[in-house]
C-alpha positions as a printed NumPy array, in Angstrom:
array([[-13.529,   9.511,  -9.67 ],
       [-16.569,   8.714,  -7.18 ],
       [-17.088,   8.387,  -3.505],
       [-19.587,   6.812,  -1.076],
       [-19.187,   6.892,   2.442],
       [-19.15 ,   8.918,   5.673],
       [-18.316,  12.878,   4.916],
       [-17.43 ,  15.77 ,   7.371],
       [-17.641,  19.494,   6.107],
       [-17.811,  18.166,   2.689],
       [-15.104,  15.939,   2.321],
       [-14.876,  11.977,   2.641],
       [-14.12 ,  11.502,   6.117],
       [-14.153,   8.305,   8.085],
       [-14.892,   4.718,   6.537],
       [-15.518,   5.012,   2.49 ],
       [-14.981,   3.766,  -0.983],
       [-13.786,   5.639,  -4.037],
       [-13.18 ,   4.849,  -7.624],
       [-10.167,   6.663,  -9.328],
       [-10.675,   7.939, -12.892],
       [ -8.819,   5.307, -14.225],
       [-11.123,   2.764, -12.684],
       [ -8.907,   1.933,  -9.568],
       [-10.881,   1.075,  -6.578],
       [ -9.879,   2.135,  -3.206],
       [-12.041,   0.803,   0.033],
       [-10.823,   2.138,   3.558],
       [-10.398,   5.268,   5.626],
       [-10.592,   8.853,   4.796],
       [ -9.286,  12.149,   6.742],
       [-10.472,  15.411,   5.398],
       [-10.806,  14.16 ,   1.679],
       [ -7.667,  11.943,   1.522],
       [ -6.842,   8.24 ,   2.039],
       [ -5.667,   7.904,   5.427],
       [ -5.602,   5.081,   7.804],
       [ -6.307,   1.378,   6.628],
       [ -7.459,   0.723,   3.106],
       [ -7.167,  -1.641,   0.215],
       [ -6.168,  -0.2  ,  -3.012],
       [ -6.104,  -2.349,  -6.673],
       [ -4.164,  -0.037,  -9.115],
       [ -6.107,  -0.873, -12.429],
       [ -3.159,   0.403, -14.742],
       [ -0.411,  -1.721, -13.23 ],
       [ -2.685,  -4.505, -11.748],
       [ -0.653,  -3.926,  -8.375],
       [ -2.598,  -4.481,  -4.963],
       [ -1.979,  -3.178,  -1.753],
       [ -3.56 ,  -3.639,   1.275],
       [ -2.288,  -1.668,   4.536],
       [ -1.992,   1.854,   6.046],
       [ -2.059,   5.071,   4.235],
       [ -0.984,   8.505,   4.736],
       [ -2.228,  11.604,   2.682],
       [ -3.243,   9.181,  -0.074],
       [  0.026,   7.351,  -0.317],
       [  0.93 ,   3.819,   1.343],
       [  2.97 ,   4.543,   4.569],
       [  3.259,   2.58 ,   7.343],
       [  2.528,  -1.419,   7.645],
       [  1.336,  -2.913,   4.602],
       [  1.499,  -5.5  ,   1.805],
       [  1.837,  -5.265,  -1.729],
       [  1.242,  -7.642,  -4.446],
       [  2.79 ,  -7.41 ,  -8.211],
       [  0.798,  -9.326, -11.23 ],
       [  3.888, -11.533, -11.663],
       [  3.48 , -12.984,  -8.205],
       [  6.269, -10.941,  -6.204],
       [  5.096,  -9.899,  -2.7  ],
       [  6.165,  -7.337,  -0.471],
       [  5.253,  -7.205,   3.423],
       [  6.413,  -4.724,   5.743],
       [  6.916,  -1.019,   6.004],
       [  6.225,   1.737,   3.483],
       [  7.354,   5.33 ,   2.985],
       [  5.574,   7.741,   0.822],
       [  4.614,   4.726,  -1.342],
       [  7.802,   3.068,  -1.364],
       [  8.9  ,  -0.314,   0.234],
       [ 11.107,   1.164,   2.827],
       [ 12.013,   0.004,   6.398],
       [ 11.875,  -3.681,   7.634],
       [ 10.278,  -5.89 ,   5.322],
       [ 10.286,  -9.148,   3.369],
       [ 10.22 ,  -9.538,  -0.214],
       [  9.094, -12.997,  -1.907],
       [ 10.653, -13.813,  -5.249],
       [  9.284, -15.243,  -8.175],
       [ 11.958, -18.142,  -8.078],
       [ 10.515, -18.908,  -4.571],
       [ 13.45 , -17.173,  -2.485],
       [ 12.806, -14.237,  -0.406],
       [ 14.648, -11.083,   0.738],
       [ 14.169, -10.026,   4.415],
       [ 15.754,  -6.951,   6.083],
       [ 15.877,  -3.059,   5.936],
       [ 14.73 ,  -1.907,   2.682],
       [ 15.528,   1.386,   0.975],
       [ 13.517,   2.765,  -2.266],
       [ 12.312,  -1.035,  -2.943],
       [ 15.815,  -2.604,  -2.544],
       [ 17.441,  -4.662,   0.248],
       [ 19.834,  -2.19 ,   1.952],
       [ 22.015,  -2.622,   4.912],
       [ 21.212,  -5.468,   7.403],
       [ 19.406,  -8.504,   5.862],
       [ 19.385, -11.912,   4.303],
       [ 18.286, -13.557,   0.978],
       [ 17.197, -17.356,   1.087]])
């Protein structure tokens, strides 16, 4: 992988961009060498795009994820999974909105 941006004590820290070994580009914030804060990641192997908050290298907090088939989730993430309040736009034009656990609607919610 390669990194370009701000450094602190020999580690990426602040605004920067890196390219992972698989060619996936990331642009955003780093803390002590880890993607932490706001950022954008375009995963090359899966073609999934994520724009939002990161914590210790994983999507965590508010964000939006777009799959190559056109499905889109916007809401809360926990350690990379769609978890918390969110909205999933489905391929058939419908959507699911409410509480998500492990990427699935769970508890209070609605489907249109």
